[in-house]
Amino acid sequence: MNNLSTIMGERLITIGEVSEGTGLHRNTISKIYHRQDENTGIKVYKVICDFLQIPLSELIEYVSNSSQKYSKKLMRKE
């Protein structure tokens, strides 16, 4: 899960500005922004973090598959 849209919204930064500042294609930034970025590599996230001057942990959050499965099981029991 990534927080790019939240960070960009707080800073009033556009997809175009991030694209221009990072050298990454607009489509790449747009996919990350809209959380459609299943195959985005860590290097891309690092470039964005450098541009935004934030740690990687502020941009992305790791959620394990086992945590998601456990949460779904708990929801079904309730």
mmCIF file with all atom_site columns, N, CA and C in Angstrom, residues 16-70:
data_model
loop_
_atom_site.group_PDB
_atom_site.id
_atom_site.type_symbol
_atom_site.label_atom_id
_atom_site.label_alt_id
_atom_site.label_comp_id
_atom_site.label_asym_id
_atom_site.label_entity_id
_atom_site.label_seq_id
_atom_site.pdbx_PDB_ins_code
_atom_site.Cartn_x
_atom_site.Cartn_y
_atom_site.Cartn_z
_atom_site.occupancy
_atom_site.B_iso_or_equiv
_atom_site.pdbx_formal_charge
_atom_site.auth_seq_id
_atom_site.auth_comp_id
_atom_site.auth_asym_id
_atom_site.auth_atom_id
_atom_site.pdbx_PDB_model_num
ATOM 1   N N  . GLY A 1 16 ? 2.031  15.757  -12.696 1.00 0.00 ? 16 GLY A N  1
ATOM 2   C CA . GLY A 1 16 ? 2.985  16.335  -13.641 1.00 0.00 ? 16 GLY A CA 1
ATOM 3   C C  . GLY A 1 16 ? 4.239  16.861  -12.960 1.00 0.00 ? 16 GLY A C  1
ATOM 4   N N  . GLU A 1 17 ? 4.067  17.498  -11.816 1.00 0.00 ? 17 GLU A N  1
ATOM 5   C CA . GLU A 1 17 ? 5.217  18.028  -11.073 1.00 0.00 ? 17 GLU A CA 1
ATOM 6   C C  . GLU A 1 17 ? 6.109  16.894  -10.559 1.00 0.00 ? 17 GLU A C  1
ATOM 7   N N  . VAL A 1 18 ? 5.496  15.830  -10.071 1.00 0.00 ? 18 VAL A N  1
ATOM 8   C CA . VAL A 1 18 ? 6.279  14.680  -9.590  1.00 0.00 ? 18 VAL A CA 1
ATOM 9   C C  . VAL A 1 18 ? 6.994  14.022  -10.763 1.00 0.00 ? 18 VAL A C  1
ATOM 10  N N  . SER A 1 19 ? 6.293  13.892  -11.870 1.00 0.00 ? 19 SER A N  1
ATOM 11  C CA . SER A 1 19 ? 6.892  13.308  -13.067 1.00 0.00 ? 19 SER A CA 1
ATOM 12  C C  . SER A 1 19 ? 8.090  14.129  -13.535 1.00 0.00 ? 19 SER A C  1
ATOM 13  N N  . GLU A 1 20 ? 7.914  15.424  -13.627 1.00 0.00 ? 20 GLU A N  1
ATOM 14  C CA . GLU A 1 20 ? 8.990  16.304  -14.068 1.00 0.00 ? 20 GLU A CA 1
ATOM 15  C C  . GLU A 1 20 ? 10.162 16.305  -13.082 1.00 0.00 ? 20 GLU A C  1
ATOM 16  N N  . GLY A 1 21 ? 9.858  16.318  -11.809 1.00 0.00 ? 21 GLY A N  1
ATOM 17  C CA . GLY A 1 21 ? 10.903 16.365  -10.787 1.00 0.00 ? 21 GLY A CA 1
ATOM 18  C C  . GLY A 1 21 ? 11.682 15.079  -10.623 1.00 0.00 ? 21 GLY A C  1
ATOM 19  N N  . THR A 1 22 ? 11.059 13.959  -10.975 1.00 0.00 ? 22 THR A N  1
ATOM 20  C CA . THR A 1 22 ? 11.715 12.658  -10.807 1.00 0.00 ? 22 THR A CA 1
ATOM 21  C C  . THR A 1 22 ? 12.266 12.094  -12.107 1.00 0.00 ? 22 THR A C  1
ATOM 22  N N  . GLY A 1 23 ? 11.740 12.557  -13.230 1.00 0.00 ? 23 GLY A N  1
ATOM 23  C CA . GLY A 1 23 ? 12.118 11.984  -14.519 1.00 0.00 ? 23 GLY A CA 1
ATOM 24  C C  . GLY A 1 23 ? 11.352 10.716  -14.838 1.00 0.00 ? 23 GLY A C  1
ATOM 25  N N  . LEU A 1 24 ? 10.389 10.355  -13.997 1.00 0.00 ? 24 LEU A N  1
ATOM 26  C CA . LEU A 1 24 ? 9.562  9.169   -14.228 1.00 0.00 ? 24 LEU A CA 1
ATOM 27  C C  . LEU A 1 24 ? 8.382  9.538   -15.125 1.00 0.00 ? 24 LEU A C  1
ATOM 28  N N  . HIS A 1 25 ? 7.911  8.598   -15.899 1.00 0.00 ? 25 HIS A N  1
ATOM 29  C CA . HIS A 1 25 ? 6.799  8.836   -16.808 1.00 0.00 ? 25 HIS A CA 1
ATOM 30  C C  . HIS A 1 25 ? 5.516  9.147   -16.018 1.00 0.00 ? 25 HIS A C  1
ATOM 31  N N  . ARG A 1 26 ? 4.701  10.031  -16.585 1.00 0.00 ? 26 ARG A N  1
ATOM 32  C CA . ARG A 1 26 ? 3.428  10.402  -15.939 1.00 0.00 ? 26 ARG A CA 1
ATOM 33  C C  . ARG A 1 26 ? 2.564  9.181   -15.637 1.00 0.00 ? 26 ARG A C  1
ATOM 34  N N  . ASN A 1 27 ? 2.544  8.221   -16.558 1.00 0.00 ? 27 ASN A N  1
ATOM 35  C CA . ASN A 1 27 ? 1.721  7.021   -16.344 1.00 0.00 ? 27 ASN A CA 1
ATOM 36  C C  . ASN A 1 27 ? 2.178  6.228   -15.126 1.00 0.00 ? 27 ASN A C  1
ATOM 37  N N  . THR A 1 28 ? 3.476  6.180   -14.909 1.00 0.00 ? 28 THR A N  1
ATOM 38  C CA . THR A 1 28 ? 4.019  5.477   -13.741 1.00 0.00 ? 28 THR A CA 1
ATOM 39  C C  . THR A 1 28 ? 3.550  6.161   -12.464 1.00 0.00 ? 28 THR A C  1
ATOM 40  N N  . ILE A 1 29 ? 3.678  7.490   -12.406 1.00 0.00 ? 29 ILE A N  1
ATOM 41  C CA . ILE A 1 29 ? 3.243  8.242   -11.228 1.00 0.00 ? 29 ILE A CA 1
ATOM 42  C C  . ILE A 1 29 ? 1.742  8.088   -11.036 1.00 0.00 ? 29 ILE A C  1
ATOM 43  N N  . SER A 1 30 ? 0.990  8.161   -12.124 1.00 0.00 ? 30 SER A N  1
ATOM 44  C CA . SER A 1 30 ? -0.471 8.037   -12.051 1.00 0.00 ? 30 SER A CA 1
ATOM 45  C C  . SER A 1 30 ? -0.889 6.680   -11.498 1.00 0.00 ? 30 SER A C  1
ATOM 46  N N  . LYS A 1 31 ? -0.244 5.600   -11.951 1.00 0.00 ? 31 LYS A N  1
ATOM 47  C CA . LYS A 1 31 ? -0.573 4.258   -11.446 1.00 0.00 ? 31 LYS A CA 1
ATOM 48  C C  . LYS A 1 31 ? -0.285 4.142   -9.954  1.00 0.00 ? 31 LYS A C  1
ATOM 49  N N  . ILE A 1 32 ? 0.826  4.709   -9.520  1.00 0.00 ? 32 ILE A N  1
ATOM 50  C CA . ILE A 1 32 ? 1.151  4.673   -8.092  1.00 0.00 ? 32 ILE A CA 1
ATOM 51  C C  . ILE A 1 32 ? 0.143  5.513   -7.315  1.00 0.00 ? 32 ILE A C  1
ATOM 52  N N  . TYR A 1 33 ? -0.164 6.693   -7.825  1.00 0.00 ? 33 TYR A N  1
ATOM 53  C CA . TYR A 1 33 ? -1.118 7.611   -7.186  1.00 0.00 ? 33 TYR A CA 1
ATOM 54  C C  . TYR A 1 33 ? -2.478 6.936   -6.980  1.00 0.00 ? 33 TYR A C  1
ATOM 55  N N  . HIS A 1 34 ? -2.938 6.210   -8.006  1.00 0.00 ? 34 HIS A N  1
ATOM 56  C CA . HIS A 1 34 ? -4.251 5.556   -7.960  1.00 0.00 ? 34 HIS A CA 1
ATOM 57  C C  . HIS A 1 34 ? -4.189 4.132   -7.418  1.00 0.00 ? 34 HIS A C  1
ATOM 58  N N  . ARG A 1 35 ? -3.036 3.760   -6.871  1.00 0.00 ? 35 ARG A N  1
ATOM 59  C CA . ARG A 1 35 ? -2.815 2.443   -6.262  1.00 0.00 ? 35 ARG A CA 1
ATOM 60  C C  . ARG A 1 35 ? -3.082 1.290   -7.226  1.00 0.00 ? 35 ARG A C  1
ATOM 61  N N  . GLN A 1 36 ? -2.634 1.474   -8.456  1.00 0.00 ? 36 GLN A N  1
ATOM 62  C CA . GLN A 1 36 ? -2.729 0.433   -9.477  1.00 0.00 ? 36 GLN A CA 1
ATOM 63  C C  . GLN A 1 36 ? -1.333 -0.028  -9.859  1.00 0.00 ? 36 GLN A C  1
ATOM 64  N N  . ASP A 1 37 ? -0.425 -0.030  -8.912  1.00 0.00 ? 37 ASP A N  1
ATOM 65  C CA . ASP A 1 37 ? 1.008  -0.213  -9.143  1.00 0.00 ? 37 ASP A CA 1
ATOM 66  C C  . ASP A 1 37 ? 1.537  -1.552  -8.648  1.00 0.00 ? 37 ASP A C  1
ATOM 67  N N  . GLU A 1 38 ? 0.934  -2.630  -9.057  1.00 0.00 ? 38 GLU A N  1
ATOM 68  C CA . GLU A 1 38 ? 1.295  -3.941  -8.528  1.00 0.00 ? 38 GLU A CA 1
ATOM 69  C C  . GLU A 1 38 ? 2.739  -4.355  -8.817  1.00 0.00 ? 38 GLU A C  1
ATOM 70  N N  . ASN A 1 39 ? 3.316  -3.886  -9.909  1.00 0.00 ? 39 ASN A N  1
ATOM 71  C CA . ASN A 1 39 ? 4.653  -4.337  -10.301 1.00 0.00 ? 39 ASN A CA 1
ATOM 72  C C  . ASN A 1 39 ? 5.721  -3.247  -10.212 1.00 0.00 ? 39 ASN A C  1
ATOM 73  N N  . THR A 1 40 ? 5.457  -2.201  -9.477  1.00 0.00 ? 40 THR A N  1
ATOM 74  C CA . THR A 1 40 ? 6.425  -1.116  -9.362  1.00 0.00 ? 40 THR A CA 1
ATOM 75  C C  . THR A 1 40 ? 7.589  -1.545  -8.477  1.00 0.00 ? 40 THR A C  1
ATOM 76  N N  . GLY A 1 41 ? 8.799  -1.328  -8.972  1.00 0.00 ? 41 GLY A N  1
ATOM 77  C CA . GLY A 1 41 ? 9.999  -1.720  -8.238  1.00 0.00 ? 41 GLY A CA 1
ATOM 78  C C  . GLY A 1 41 ? 10.380 -0.722  -7.159  1.00 0.00 ? 41 GLY A C  1
ATOM 79  N N  . ILE A 1 42 ? 11.178 -1.185  -6.233  1.00 0.00 ? 42 ILE A N  1
ATOM 80  C CA . ILE A 1 42 ? 11.607 -0.366  -5.095  1.00 0.00 ? 42 ILE A CA 1
ATOM 81  C C  . ILE A 1 42 ? 12.423 0.837   -5.561  1.00 0.00 ? 42 ILE A C  1
ATOM 82  N N  . LYS A 1 43 ? 13.141 0.702   -6.668  1.00 0.00 ? 43 LYS A N  1
ATOM 83  C CA . LYS A 1 43 ? 13.940 1.816   -7.183  1.00 0.00 ? 43 LYS A CA 1
ATOM 84  C C  . LYS A 1 43 ? 13.062 3.007   -7.550  1.00 0.00 ? 43 LYS A C  1
ATOM 85  N N  . VAL A 1 44 ? 11.899 2.738   -8.107  1.00 0.00 ? 44 VAL A N  1
ATOM 86  C CA . VAL A 1 44 ? 10.966 3.809   -8.470  1.00 0.00 ? 44 VAL A CA 1
ATOM 87  C C  . VAL A 1 44 ? 10.497 4.534   -7.213  1.00 0.00 ? 44 VAL A C  1
ATOM 88  N N  . TYR A 1 45 ? 10.162 3.773   -6.187  1.00 0.00 ? 45 TYR A N  1
ATOM 89  C CA . TYR A 1 45 ? 9.728  4.389   -4.924  1.00 0.00 ? 45 TYR A CA 1
ATOM 90  C C  . TYR A 1 45 ? 10.846 5.228   -4.309  1.00 0.00 ? 45 TYR A C  1
ATOM 91  N N  . LYS A 1 46 ? 12.085 4.761   -4.430  1.00 0.00 ? 46 LYS A N  1
ATOM 92  C CA . LYS A 1 46 ? 13.215 5.516   -3.884  1.00 0.00 ? 46 LYS A CA 1
ATOM 93  C C  . LYS A 1 46 ? 13.392 6.849   -4.606  1.00 0.00 ? 46 LYS A C  1
ATOM 94  N N  . VAL A 1 47 ? 13.201 6.854   -5.925  1.00 0.00 ? 47 VAL A N  1
ATOM 95  C CA . VAL A 1 47 ? 13.299 8.100   -6.697  1.00 0.00 ? 47 VAL A CA 1
ATOM 96  C C  . VAL A 1 47 ? 12.233 9.092   -6.232  1.00 0.00 ? 47 VAL A C  1
ATOM 97  N N  . ILE A 1 48 ? 11.019 8.598   -6.023  1.00 0.00 ? 48 ILE A N  1
ATOM 98  C CA . ILE A 1 48 ? 9.930  9.462   -5.548  1.00 0.00 ? 48 ILE A CA 1
ATOM 99  C C  . ILE A 1 48 ? 10.239 9.980   -4.151  1.00 0.00 ? 48 ILE A C  1
ATOM 100 N N  . CYS A 1 49 ? 10.733 9.115   -3.288  1.00 0.00 ? 49 CYS A N  1
ATOM 101 C CA . CYS A 1 49 ? 11.093 9.532   -1.928  1.00 0.00 ? 49 CYS A CA 1
ATOM 102 C C  . CYS A 1 49 ? 12.176 10.606  -1.935  1.00 0.00 ? 49 CYS A C  1
ATOM 103 N N  . ASP A 1 50 ? 13.163 10.441  -2.793  1.00 0.00 ? 50 ASP A N  1
ATOM 104 C CA . ASP A 1 50 ? 14.215 11.450  -2.893  1.00 0.00 ? 50 ASP A CA 1
ATOM 105 C C  . ASP A 1 50 ? 13.631 12.794  -3.328  1.00 0.00 ? 50 ASP A C  1
ATOM 106 N N  . PHE A 1 51 ? 12.743 12.768  -4.294  1.00 0.00 ? 51 PHE A N  1
ATOM 107 C CA . PHE A 1 51 ? 12.106 13.994  -4.764  1.00 0.00 ? 51 PHE A CA 1
ATOM 108 C C  . PHE A 1 51 ? 11.292 14.656  -3.658  1.00 0.00 ? 51 PHE A C  1
ATOM 109 N N  . LEU A 1 52 ? 10.519 13.838  -2.933  1.00 0.00 ? 52 LEU A N  1
ATOM 110 C CA . LEU A 1 52 ? 9.652  14.371  -1.867  1.00 0.00 ? 52 LEU A CA 1
ATOM 111 C C  . LEU A 1 52 ? 10.417 14.617  -0.565  1.00 0.00 ? 52 LEU A C  1
ATOM 112 N N  . GLN A 1 53 ? 11.649 14.127  -0.507  1.00 0.00 ? 53 GLN A N  1
ATOM 113 C CA . GLN A 1 53 ? 12.494 14.253  0.678   1.00 0.00 ? 53 GLN A CA 1
ATOM 114 C C  . GLN A 1 53 ? 11.830 13.629  1.909   1.00 0.00 ? 53 GLN A C  1
ATOM 115 N N  . ILE A 1 54 ? 11.431 12.368  1.719   1.00 0.00 ? 54 ILE A N  1
ATOM 116 C CA . ILE A 1 54 ? 10.794 11.603  2.793   1.00 0.00 ? 54 ILE A CA 1
ATOM 117 C C  . ILE A 1 54 ? 11.433 10.218  2.849   1.00 0.00 ? 54 ILE A C  1
ATOM 118 N N  . PRO A 1 55 ? 11.343 9.548   3.996   1.00 0.00 ? 55 PRO A N  1
ATOM 119 C CA . PRO A 1 55 ? 11.829 8.161   4.072   1.00 0.00 ? 55 PRO A CA 1
ATOM 120 C C  . PRO A 1 55 ? 10.866 7.223   3.342   1.00 0.00 ? 55 PRO A C  1
ATOM 121 N N  . LEU A 1 56 ? 11.391 6.121   2.868   1.00 0.00 ? 56 LEU A N  1
ATOM 122 C CA . LEU A 1 56 ? 10.592 5.132   2.161   1.00 0.00 ? 56 LEU A CA 1
ATOM 123 C C  . LEU A 1 56 ? 9.403  4.656   2.998   1.00 0.00 ? 56 LEU A C  1
ATOM 124 N N  . SER A 1 57 ? 9.607  4.545   4.293   1.00 0.00 ? 57 SER A N  1
ATOM 125 C CA . SER A 1 57 ? 8.539  4.071   5.185   1.00 0.00 ? 57 SER A CA 1
ATOM 126 C C  . SER A 1 57 ? 7.347  5.025   5.242   1.00 0.00 ? 57 SER A C  1
ATOM 127 N N  . GLU A 1 58 ? 7.550  6.286   4.879   1.00 0.00 ? 58 GLU A N  1
ATOM 128 C CA . GLU A 1 58 ? 6.435  7.230   4.847   1.00 0.00 ? 58 GLU A CA 1
ATOM 129 C C  . GLU A 1 58 ? 5.610  7.078   3.569   1.00 0.00 ? 58 GLU A C  1
ATOM 130 N N  . LEU A 1 59 ? 6.253  6.601   2.512   1.00 0.00 ? 59 LEU A N  1
ATOM 131 C CA . LEU A 1 59 ? 5.563  6.450   1.229   1.00 0.00 ? 59 LEU A CA 1
ATOM 132 C C  . LEU A 1 59 ? 4.845  5.114   1.110   1.00 0.00 ? 59 LEU A C  1
ATOM 133 N N  . ILE A 1 60 ? 5.500  4.045   1.515   1.00 0.00 ? 60 ILE A N  1
ATOM 134 C CA . ILE A 1 60 ? 4.871  2.723   1.370   1.00 0.00 ? 60 ILE A CA 1
ATOM 135 C C  . ILE A 1 60 ? 4.765  2.011   2.712   1.00 0.00 ? 60 ILE A C  1
ATOM 136 N N  . GLU A 1 61 ? 3.777  1.141   2.770   1.00 0.00 ? 61 GLU A N  1
ATOM 137 C CA . GLU A 1 61 ? 3.532  0.345   3.973   1.00 0.00 ? 61 GLU A CA 1
ATOM 138 C C  . GLU A 1 61 ? 3.405  -1.107  3.545   1.00 0.00 ? 61 GLU A C  1
ATOM 139 N N  . TYR A 1 62 ? 4.122  -1.973  4.211   1.00 0.00 ? 62 TYR A N  1
ATOM 140 C CA . TYR A 1 62 ? 4.053  -3.395  3.902   1.00 0.00 ? 62 TYR A CA 1
ATOM 141 C C  . TYR A 1 62 ? 2.961  -4.052  4.732   1.00 0.00 ? 62 TYR A C  1
ATOM 142 N N  . VAL A 1 63 ? 2.069  -4.758  4.039   1.00 0.00 ? 63 VAL A N  1
ATOM 143 C CA . VAL A 1 63 ? 1.031  -5.542  4.703   1.00 0.00 ? 63 VAL A CA 1
ATOM 144 C C  . VAL A 1 63 ? 1.166  -6.965  4.185   1.00 0.00 ? 63 VAL A C  1
ATOM 145 N N  . SER A 1 64 ? 1.503  -7.895  5.057   1.00 0.00 ? 64 SER A N  1
ATOM 146 C CA . SER A 1 64 ? 1.712  -9.275  4.623   1.00 0.00 ? 64 SER A CA 1
ATOM 147 C C  . SER A 1 64 ? 0.399  -9.929  4.219   1.00 0.00 ? 64 SER A C  1
ATOM 148 N N  . ASN A 1 65 ? 0.497  -10.887 3.330   1.00 0.00 ? 65 ASN A N  1
ATOM 149 C CA . ASN A 1 65 ? -0.685 -11.627 2.900   1.00 0.00 ? 65 ASN A CA 1
ATOM 150 C C  . ASN A 1 65 ? -1.319 -12.377 4.056   1.00 0.00 ? 65 ASN A C  1
ATOM 151 N N  . SER A 1 66 ? -0.518 -12.885 4.961   1.00 0.00 ? 66 SER A N  1
ATOM 152 C CA . SER A 1 66 ? -1.064 -13.632 6.094   1.00 0.00 ? 66 SER A CA 1
ATOM 153 C C  . SER A 1 66 ? -1.871 -12.717 7.011   1.00 0.00 ? 66 SER A C  1
ATOM 154 N N  . SER A 1 67 ? -1.458 -11.469 7.144   1.00 0.00 ? 67 SER A N  1
ATOM 155 C CA . SER A 1 67 ? -2.225 -10.511 7.949   1.00 0.00 ? 67 SER A CA 1
ATOM 156 C C  . SER A 1 67 ? -3.576 -10.237 7.317   1.00 0.00 ? 67 SER A C  1
ATOM 157 N N  . GLN A 1 68 ? -3.593 -10.104 5.998   1.00 0.00 ? 68 GLN A N  1
ATOM 158 C CA . GLN A 1 68 ? -4.840 -9.849  5.300   1.00 0.00 ? 68 GLN A CA 1
ATOM 159 C C  . GLN A 1 68 ? -5.776 -11.044 5.429   1.00 0.00 ? 68 GLN A C  1
ATOM 160 N N  . LYS A 1 69 ? -5.235 -12.255 5.285   1.00 0.00 ? 69 LYS A N  1
ATOM 161 C CA . LYS A 1 69 ? -6.059 -13.460 5.403   1.00 0.00 ? 69 LYS A CA 1
ATOM 162 C C  . LYS A 1 69 ? -6.629 -13.579 6.814   1.00 0.00 ? 69 LYS A C  1
ATOM 163 N N  . TYR A 1 70 ? -5.811 -13.293 7.822   1.00 0.00 ? 70 TYR A N  1
ATOM 164 C CA . TYR A 1 70 ? -6.261 -13.369 9.204   1.00 0.00 ? 70 TYR A CA 1
ATOM 165 C C  . TYR A 1 70 ? -7.374 -12.358 9.463   1.00 0.00 ? 70 TYR A C  1
#
